[in-house]
Amino acid sequence: MENKETKAPVTMRLYSPLVGGLYDSEDHCTTMDGYALRGYDWTIRKALKEELLEEGRPGLARYLDEGALKEKVLGMHPAVEIWNYSLWGVLEVECREELSPEETEELKREWYGQMTDGWGEGFVQQDIECEEGCRLCVDFGAAARNRIQTEQELKGIGSAEQGQTTGQGFPRMGMV
């Protein structure tokens, strides 16, 4: 029998559109889509890192319902990534083994629940201080459930090509 604990973990990523609100000193709000939010990617990454510091390796995986999915998922961590000139909400998932299509759909449902009623509900209510003296609120849960996509679905890449992008939406250049 194969020991799944000694195999290298499999990493997958789920993507969803982000929206946010930028509040000035007079509390006027400018609504921002992923294109506008991309200029705040480092600010948002810093806030995510501070938010999830105490969660440890399992991160949001600790909140999964008992069952096969919880057995396979080692960690779930919200992140952001610029892809195709927009900032996307990302769930980085570390698994013991590759998930089946049914498990992937279950993971999407769980992530949607965390974005709208769990972790994301609290995150959107926390002001992120910006260098300009403004406050930013980022909503991971604004996307409809059917807008959550795997990396392959979003970027149109096959599993052999996965990991061959730079994270900025451009393919890596290789030597010929």
PDB file of C-alpha atoms in Angstrom:
ATOM      1  CA  MET A   1       0.000   0.000   0.000  1.00  0.00           C
ATOM      2  CA  GLU A   2       1.293   3.417  -0.962  1.00  0.00           C
ATOM      3  CA  ASN A   3       2.016   5.895   1.824  1.00  0.00           C
ATOM      4  CA  LYS A   4       0.372   9.167   0.775  1.00  0.00           C
ATOM      5  CA  GLU A   5       2.212  11.059   3.522  1.00  0.00           C
ATOM      6  CA  THR A   6       5.593  10.663   1.779  1.00  0.00           C
ATOM      7  CA  LYS A   7       4.423  11.936  -1.618  1.00  0.00           C
ATOM      8  CA  ALA A   8       5.032  15.565  -2.497  1.00  0.00           C
ATOM      9  CA  PRO A   9       1.889  17.663  -2.031  1.00  0.00           C
ATOM     10  CA  VAL A  10      -0.081  18.766  -5.076  1.00  0.00           C
ATOM     11  CA  THR A  11      -0.810  22.475  -5.355  1.00  0.00           C
ATOM     12  CA  MET A  12      -3.837  23.928  -7.079  1.00  0.00           C
ATOM     13  CA  ARG A  13      -5.262  27.432  -7.305  1.00  0.00           C
ATOM     14  CA  LEU A  14      -8.804  28.749  -7.547  1.00  0.00           C
ATOM     15  CA  TYR A  15      -9.389  32.217  -9.012  1.00  0.00           C
ATOM     16  CA  SER A  16     -12.263  34.655  -8.571  1.00  0.00           C
ATOM     17  CA  PRO A  17     -12.760  38.299  -9.553  1.00  0.00           C
ATOM     18  CA  LEU A  18     -12.126  40.922  -6.881  1.00  0.00           C
ATOM     19  CA  VAL A  19     -13.840  44.218  -6.195  1.00  0.00           C
ATOM     20  CA  GLY A  20     -12.988  46.839  -3.651  1.00  0.00           C
ATOM     21  CA  GLY A  21     -13.761  50.244  -2.301  1.00  0.00           C
ATOM     22  CA  LEU A  22     -11.211  53.008  -1.827  1.00  0.00           C
ATOM     23  CA  TYR A  23     -12.248  55.504   0.856  1.00  0.00           C
ATOM     24  CA  ASP A  24     -10.671  58.944   1.057  1.00  0.00           C
ATOM     25  CA  SER A  25     -10.236  61.051   4.202  1.00  0.00           C
ATOM     26  CA  GLU A  26     -13.806  62.371   3.824  1.00  0.00           C
ATOM     27  CA  ASP A  27     -15.181  58.815   3.554  1.00  0.00           C
ATOM     28  CA  HIS A  28     -16.064  59.101  -0.136  1.00  0.00           C
ATOM     29  CA  CYS A  29     -15.891  55.701  -1.783  1.00  0.00           C
ATOM     30  CA  THR A  30     -14.544  54.854  -5.214  1.00  0.00           C
ATOM     31  CA  THR A  31     -15.584  51.388  -6.340  1.00  0.00           C
ATOM     32  CA  MET A  32     -12.735  49.445  -7.909  1.00  0.00           C
ATOM     33  CA  ASP A  33     -12.644  46.363 -10.102  1.00  0.00           C
ATOM     34  CA  GLY A  34      -9.708  43.997 -10.518  1.00  0.00           C
ATOM     35  CA  TYR A  35      -8.096  46.252 -13.106  1.00  0.00           C
ATOM     36  CA  ALA A  36      -8.076  49.219 -10.715  1.00  0.00           C
ATOM     37  CA  LEU A  37      -7.059  47.071  -7.722  1.00  0.00           C
ATOM     38  CA  ARG A  38      -3.899  45.761  -9.413  1.00  0.00           C
ATOM     39  CA  GLY A  39      -2.006  48.853  -8.274  1.00  0.00           C
ATOM     40  CA  TYR A  40      -2.653  47.795  -4.661  1.00  0.00           C
ATOM     41  CA  ASP A  41      -1.528  44.176  -4.967  1.00  0.00           C
ATOM     42  CA  TRP A  42       1.385  44.501  -2.508  1.00  0.00           C
ATOM     43  CA  THR A  43      -0.756  46.370   0.007  1.00  0.00           C
ATOM     44  CA  ILE A  44      -3.408  43.645  -0.161  1.00  0.00           C
ATOM     45  CA  ARG A  45      -0.792  40.857   0.053  1.00  0.00           C
ATOM     46  CA  LYS A  46       0.616  42.418   3.203  1.00  0.00           C
ATOM     47  CA  ALA A  47      -2.876  42.613   4.744  1.00  0.00           C
ATOM     48  CA  LEU A  48      -3.548  38.964   3.834  1.00  0.00           C
ATOM     49  CA  LYS A  49      -0.255  37.884   5.387  1.00  0.00           C
ATOM     50  CA  GLU A  50      -1.063  39.716   8.622  1.00  0.00           C
ATOM     51  CA  GLU A  51      -4.632  38.373   8.640  1.00  0.00           C
ATOM     52  CA  LEU A  52      -3.629  34.742   8.251  1.00  0.00           C
ATOM     53  CA  LEU A  53      -0.474  34.731  10.387  1.00  0.00           C
ATOM     54  CA  GLU A  54      -2.050  32.738  13.204  1.00  0.00           C
ATOM     55  CA  GLU A  55      -3.799  30.218  10.904  1.00  0.00           C
ATOM     56  CA  GLY A  56      -0.625  28.192  10.227  1.00  0.00           C
ATOM     57  CA  ARG A  57      -0.267  25.532   7.533  1.00  0.00           C
ATOM     58  CA  PRO A  58      -3.907  24.414   7.400  1.00  0.00           C
ATOM     59  CA  GLY A  59      -5.171  27.976   7.037  1.00  0.00           C
ATOM     60  CA  LEU A  60      -8.814  27.882   6.034  1.00  0.00           C
ATOM     61  CA  ALA A  61      -8.688  24.087   5.528  1.00  0.00           C
ATOM     62  CA  ARG A  62      -9.424  23.728   9.232  1.00  0.00           C
ATOM     63  CA  TYR A  63     -12.971  24.895   8.468  1.00  0.00           C
ATOM     64  CA  LEU A  64     -13.732  22.254   5.825  1.00  0.00           C
ATOM     65  CA  ASP A  65     -16.592  19.879   6.573  1.00  0.00           C
ATOM     66  CA  GLU A  66     -15.520  16.389   7.608  1.00  0.00           C
ATOM     67  CA  GLY A  67     -15.120  13.978   4.710  1.00  0.00           C
ATOM     68  CA  ALA A  68     -12.901  12.980   1.809  1.00  0.00           C
ATOM     69  CA  LEU A  69     -12.098  16.559   0.834  1.00  0.00           C
ATOM     70  CA  LYS A  70     -10.886  17.440   4.320  1.00  0.00           C
ATOM     71  CA  GLU A  71      -8.713  14.296   4.295  1.00  0.00           C
ATOM     72  CA  LYS A  72      -7.025  15.345   1.033  1.00  0.00           C
ATOM     73  CA  VAL A  73      -6.580  19.076   1.661  1.00  0.00           C
ATOM     74  CA  LEU A  74      -3.542  20.030   3.750  1.00  0.00           C
ATOM     75  CA  GLY A  75      -3.862  23.805   3.483  1.00  0.00           C
ATOM     76  CA  MET A  76      -5.971  26.607   1.996  1.00  0.00           C
ATOM     77  CA  HIS A  77      -4.648  30.169   1.894  1.00  0.00           C
ATOM     78  CA  PRO A  78      -6.208  33.259   0.280  1.00  0.00           C
ATOM     79  CA  ALA A  79      -3.896  35.308  -1.929  1.00  0.00           C
ATOM     80  CA  VAL A  80      -4.029  37.697  -4.865  1.00  0.00           C
ATOM     81  CA  GLU A  81      -2.430  37.545  -8.292  1.00  0.00           C
ATOM     82  CA  ILE A  82      -2.264  39.812 -11.299  1.00  0.00           C
ATOM     83  CA  TRP A  83      -3.450  37.952 -14.378  1.00  0.00           C
ATOM     84  CA  ASN A  84      -4.303  39.518 -17.711  1.00  0.00           C
ATOM     85  CA  TYR A  85      -3.997  43.052 -16.274  1.00  0.00           C
ATOM     86  CA  SER A  86      -6.442  42.453 -13.401  1.00  0.00           C
ATOM     87  CA  LEU A  87      -6.000  41.540  -9.760  1.00  0.00           C
ATOM     88  CA  TRP A  88      -7.710  38.246  -8.927  1.00  0.00           C
ATOM     89  CA  GLY A  89      -8.580  36.653  -5.630  1.00  0.00           C
ATOM     90  CA  VAL A  90      -6.768  33.320  -5.372  1.00  0.00           C
ATOM     91  CA  LEU A  91      -7.150  30.364  -3.072  1.00  0.00           C
ATOM     92  CA  GLU A  92      -3.872  28.454  -2.907  1.00  0.00           C
ATOM     93  CA  VAL A  93      -4.651  24.858  -2.012  1.00  0.00           C
ATOM     94  CA  GLU A  94      -2.135  22.217  -0.954  1.00  0.00           C
ATOM     95  CA  CYS A  95      -3.444  18.639  -1.299  1.00  0.00           C
ATOM     96  CA  ARG A  96      -2.156  15.169  -0.490  1.00  0.00           C
ATOM     97  CA  GLU A  97      -3.102  14.123  -4.027  1.00  0.00           C
ATOM     98  CA  GLU A  98      -4.882  15.528  -7.054  1.00  0.00           C
ATOM     99  CA  LEU A  99      -8.574  16.211  -6.511  1.00  0.00           C
ATOM    100  CA  SER A 100     -11.246  14.577  -8.656  1.00  0.00           C
ATOM    101  CA  PRO A 101     -13.532  16.874 -10.683  1.00  0.00           C
ATOM    102  CA  GLU A 102     -16.275  16.317  -8.098  1.00  0.00           C
ATOM    103  CA  GLU A 103     -13.924  17.213  -5.226  1.00  0.00           C
ATOM    104  CA  THR A 104     -12.789  20.306  -7.124  1.00  0.00           C
ATOM    105  CA  GLU A 105     -16.415  21.429  -7.438  1.00  0.00           C
ATOM    106  CA  GLU A 106     -16.922  20.752  -3.719  1.00  0.00           C
ATOM    107  CA  LEU A 107     -13.801  22.826  -2.970  1.00  0.00           C
ATOM    108  CA  LYS A 108     -15.211  25.674  -5.079  1.00  0.00           C
ATOM    109  CA  ARG A 109     -18.437  25.550  -3.029  1.00  0.00           C
ATOM    110  CA  GLU A 110     -16.458  25.576   0.235  1.00  0.00           C
ATOM    111  CA  TRP A 111     -14.324  28.500  -0.954  1.00  0.00           C
ATOM    112  CA  TYR A 112     -17.420  30.431  -2.018  1.00  0.00           C
ATOM    113  CA  GLY A 113     -18.843  29.888   1.470  1.00  0.00           C
ATOM    114  CA  GLN A 114     -15.638  31.164   3.067  1.00  0.00           C
ATOM    115  CA  MET A 115     -15.551  34.209   0.767  1.00  0.00           C
ATOM    116  CA  THR A 116     -19.165  35.224   1.443  1.00  0.00           C
ATOM    117  CA  ASP A 117     -20.021  34.073   4.976  1.00  0.00           C
ATOM    118  CA  GLY A 118     -16.769  33.061   6.624  1.00  0.00           C
ATOM    119  CA  TRP A 119     -13.297  34.482   6.349  1.00  0.00           C
ATOM    120  CA  GLY A 120     -14.116  36.864   3.480  1.00  0.00           C
ATOM    121  CA  GLU A 121     -17.008  38.470   5.333  1.00  0.00           C
ATOM    122  CA  GLY A 122     -14.588  39.559   8.051  1.00  0.00           C
ATOM    123  CA  PHE A 123     -11.791  40.529   5.649  1.00  0.00           C
ATOM    124  CA  VAL A 124     -13.958  42.949   3.644  1.00  0.00           C
ATOM    125  CA  GLN A 125     -14.841  44.781   6.859  1.00  0.00           C
ATOM    126  CA  GLN A 126     -11.206  45.421   7.747  1.00  0.00           C
ATOM    127  CA  ASP A 127      -9.729  48.636   6.422  1.00  0.00           C
ATOM    128  CA  ILE A 128      -6.391  48.280   4.676  1.00  0.00           C
ATOM    129  CA  GLU A 129      -4.374  51.465   5.130  1.00  0.00           C
ATOM    130  CA  CYS A 130      -2.841  52.740   1.889  1.00  0.00           C
ATOM    131  CA  GLU A 131       0.197  54.962   1.420  1.00  0.00           C
ATOM    132  CA  GLU A 132      -1.987  57.751   0.035  1.00  0.00           C
ATOM    133  CA  GLY A 133      -3.786  58.076   3.396  1.00  0.00           C
ATOM    134  CA  CYS A 134      -6.824  56.273   2.054  1.00  0.00           C
ATOM    135  CA  ARG A 135      -8.498  53.083   3.245  1.00  0.00           C
ATOM    136  CA  LEU A 136      -9.121  50.102   1.012  1.00  0.00           C
ATOM    137  CA  CYS A 137     -11.735  47.383   1.539  1.00  0.00           C
ATOM    138  CA  VAL A 138     -11.354  44.276  -0.630  1.00  0.00           C
ATOM    139  CA  ASP A 139     -14.252  41.924  -1.251  1.00  0.00           C
ATOM    140  CA  PHE A 140     -13.288  38.363  -2.157  1.00  0.00           C
ATOM    141  CA  GLY A 141     -16.953  37.328  -1.958  1.00  0.00           C
ATOM    142  CA  ALA A 142     -18.376  39.645  -4.611  1.00  0.00           C
ATOM    143  CA  ALA A 143     -18.001  37.026  -7.338  1.00  0.00           C
ATOM    144  CA  ALA A 144     -20.907  34.810  -8.193  1.00  0.00           C
ATOM    145  CA  ARG A 145     -20.363  31.145  -7.352  1.00  0.00           C
ATOM    146  CA  ASN A 146     -20.009  30.255 -11.043  1.00  0.00           C
ATOM    147  CA  ARG A 147     -17.162  32.762 -11.494  1.00  0.00           C
ATOM    148  CA  ILE A 148     -14.718  30.689  -9.415  1.00  0.00           C
ATOM    149  CA  GLN A 149     -12.308  28.950 -11.769  1.00  0.00           C
ATOM    150  CA  THR A 150      -9.321  26.674 -11.535  1.00  0.00           C
ATOM    151  CA  GLU A 151      -6.045  27.965 -12.926  1.00  0.00           C
ATOM    152  CA  GLN A 152      -6.502  25.750 -15.971  1.00  0.00           C
ATOM    153  CA  GLU A 153     -10.016  27.104 -16.598  1.00  0.00           C
ATOM    154  CA  LEU A 154      -8.958  30.745 -16.225  1.00  0.00           C
ATOM    155  CA  LYS A 155      -5.689  30.641 -18.110  1.00  0.00           C
ATOM    156  CA  GLY A 156      -6.590  27.955 -20.630  1.00  0.00           C
ATOM    157  CA  ILE A 157      -3.580  25.806 -19.823  1.00  0.00           C
ATOM    158  CA  GLY A 158      -3.259  22.048 -19.651  1.00  0.00           C
ATOM    159  CA  SER A 159      -1.843  20.274 -16.616  1.00  0.00           C
ATOM    160  CA  ALA A 160       1.519  19.778 -18.400  1.00  0.00           C
ATOM    161  CA  GLU A 161       1.796  23.540 -18.819  1.00  0.00           C
ATOM    162  CA  GLN A 162       0.730  24.345 -15.239  1.00  0.00           C
ATOM    163  CA  GLY A 163       3.414  26.215 -13.364  1.00  0.00           C
ATOM    164  CA  GLN A 164       4.974  27.512 -16.568  1.00  0.00           C
ATOM    165  CA  THR A 165       3.693  31.064 -16.143  1.00  0.00           C
ATOM    166  CA  THR A 166       5.294  33.899 -14.251  1.00  0.00           C
ATOM    167  CA  GLY A 167       2.262  34.856 -12.194  1.00  0.00           C
ATOM    168  CA  GLN A 168       1.963  38.084 -14.144  1.00  0.00           C
ATOM    169  CA  GLY A 169      -0.015  36.547 -16.975  1.00  0.00           C
ATOM    170  CA  PHE A 170       2.924  36.131 -19.315  1.00  0.00           C
ATOM    171  CA  PRO A 171       4.524  32.827 -20.326  1.00  0.00           C
ATOM    172  CA  ARG A 172       8.061  32.185 -19.201  1.00  0.00           C
ATOM    173  CA  MET A 173      10.647  32.651 -21.872  1.00  0.00           C
ATOM    174  CA  GLY A 174      13.056  29.791 -22.380  1.00  0.00           C
ATOM    175  CA  MET A 175      16.359  29.409 -24.153  1.00  0.00           C
ATOM    176  CA  VAL A 176      16.183  27.899 -27.623  1.00  0.00           C
TER     177      VAL A 176
END
